[in-house]
XYZ file of N, CA and C in Angstrom:
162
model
N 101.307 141.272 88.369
C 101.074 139.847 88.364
C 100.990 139.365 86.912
N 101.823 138.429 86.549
C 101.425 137.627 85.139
C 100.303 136.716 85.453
N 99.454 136.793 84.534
C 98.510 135.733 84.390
C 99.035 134.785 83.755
N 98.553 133.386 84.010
C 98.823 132.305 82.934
C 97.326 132.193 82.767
N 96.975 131.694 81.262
C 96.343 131.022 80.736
C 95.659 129.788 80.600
N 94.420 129.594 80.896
C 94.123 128.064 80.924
C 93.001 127.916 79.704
N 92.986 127.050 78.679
C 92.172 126.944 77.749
C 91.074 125.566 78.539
N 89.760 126.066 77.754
C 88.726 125.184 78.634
C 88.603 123.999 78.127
N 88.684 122.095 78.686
C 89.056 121.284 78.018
C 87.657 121.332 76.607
N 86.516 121.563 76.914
C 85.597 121.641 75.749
C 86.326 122.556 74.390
N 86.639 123.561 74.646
C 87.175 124.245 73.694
C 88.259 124.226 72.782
N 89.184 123.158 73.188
C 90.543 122.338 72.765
C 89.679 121.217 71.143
N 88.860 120.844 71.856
C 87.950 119.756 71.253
C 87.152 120.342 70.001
N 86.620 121.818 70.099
C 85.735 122.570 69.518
C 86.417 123.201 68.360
N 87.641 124.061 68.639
C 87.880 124.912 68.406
C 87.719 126.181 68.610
N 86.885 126.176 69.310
C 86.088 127.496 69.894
C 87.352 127.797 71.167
N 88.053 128.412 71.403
C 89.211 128.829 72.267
C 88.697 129.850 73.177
N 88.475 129.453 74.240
C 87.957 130.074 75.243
C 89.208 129.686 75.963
N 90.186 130.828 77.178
C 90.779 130.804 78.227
C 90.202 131.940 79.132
N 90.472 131.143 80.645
C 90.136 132.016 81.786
C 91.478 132.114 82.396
N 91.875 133.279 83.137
C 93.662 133.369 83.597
C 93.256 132.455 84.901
N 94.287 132.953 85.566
C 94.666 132.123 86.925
C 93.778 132.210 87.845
N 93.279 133.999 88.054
C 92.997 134.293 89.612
C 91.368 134.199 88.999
N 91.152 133.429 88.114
C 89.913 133.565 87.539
C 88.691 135.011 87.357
N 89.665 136.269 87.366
C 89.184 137.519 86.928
C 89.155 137.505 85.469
N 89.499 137.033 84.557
C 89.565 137.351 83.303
C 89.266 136.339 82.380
N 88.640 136.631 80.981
C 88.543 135.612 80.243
C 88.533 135.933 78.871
N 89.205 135.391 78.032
C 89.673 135.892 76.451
C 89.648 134.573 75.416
N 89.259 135.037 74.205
C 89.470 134.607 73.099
C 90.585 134.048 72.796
N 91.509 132.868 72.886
C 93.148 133.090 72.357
C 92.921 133.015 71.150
N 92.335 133.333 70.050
C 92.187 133.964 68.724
C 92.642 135.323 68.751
N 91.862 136.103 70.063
C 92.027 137.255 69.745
C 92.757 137.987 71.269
N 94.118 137.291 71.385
C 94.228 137.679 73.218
C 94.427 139.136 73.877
N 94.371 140.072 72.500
C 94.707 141.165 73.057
C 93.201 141.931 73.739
N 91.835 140.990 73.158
C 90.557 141.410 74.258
C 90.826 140.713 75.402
N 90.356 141.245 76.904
C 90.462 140.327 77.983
C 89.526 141.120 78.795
N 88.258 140.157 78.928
C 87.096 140.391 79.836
C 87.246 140.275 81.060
N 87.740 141.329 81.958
C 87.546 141.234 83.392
C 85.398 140.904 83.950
N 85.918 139.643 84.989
C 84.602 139.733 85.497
C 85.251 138.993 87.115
N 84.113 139.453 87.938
C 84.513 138.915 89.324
C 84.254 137.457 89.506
N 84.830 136.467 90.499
C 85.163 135.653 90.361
C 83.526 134.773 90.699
N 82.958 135.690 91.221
C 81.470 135.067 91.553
C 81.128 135.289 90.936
N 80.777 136.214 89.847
C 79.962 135.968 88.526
C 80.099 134.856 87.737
N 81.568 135.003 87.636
C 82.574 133.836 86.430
C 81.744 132.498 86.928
N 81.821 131.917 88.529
C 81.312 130.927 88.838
C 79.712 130.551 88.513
N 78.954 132.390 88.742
C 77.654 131.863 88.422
C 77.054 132.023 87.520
N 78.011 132.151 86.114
C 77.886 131.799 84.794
C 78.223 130.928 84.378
N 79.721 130.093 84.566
C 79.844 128.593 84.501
C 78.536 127.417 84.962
N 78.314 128.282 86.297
C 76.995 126.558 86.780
C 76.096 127.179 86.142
N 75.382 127.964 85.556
C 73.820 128.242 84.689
C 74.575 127.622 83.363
N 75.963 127.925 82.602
C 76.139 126.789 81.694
C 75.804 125.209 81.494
N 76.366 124.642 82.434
C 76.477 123.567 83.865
C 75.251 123.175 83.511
N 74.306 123.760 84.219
C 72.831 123.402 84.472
C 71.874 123.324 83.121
N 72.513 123.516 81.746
C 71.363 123.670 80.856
C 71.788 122.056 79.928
């Protein structure tokens, strides 16, 4: 499967380059794309809303 890339709209703005791929398993630096953090898709979510929430 190719992943595509989605950069987060905050991070466009920042500079801070955060992308998560498609199936939302993964998430990388595009500074540095050859790291790529696998995490499951319910974590990913329940680290986004504790972001969310602060």
């Amino acid at each position: 499967m190719t992943l595509r890339w989605k950069k987060a709209s905050k991070s466009v703005e920042s500079g801070s380059c955060v992308e998560v791929a498609n199936h939302l398993g993964a998430v990388r630096d595009s500074k540095n794309p050859e790291v790529v953090l696998g995490i499951s898709p319910g974590r990913l979510k329940a680290f986004v809303e504790a972001l969310k929430s602060r």
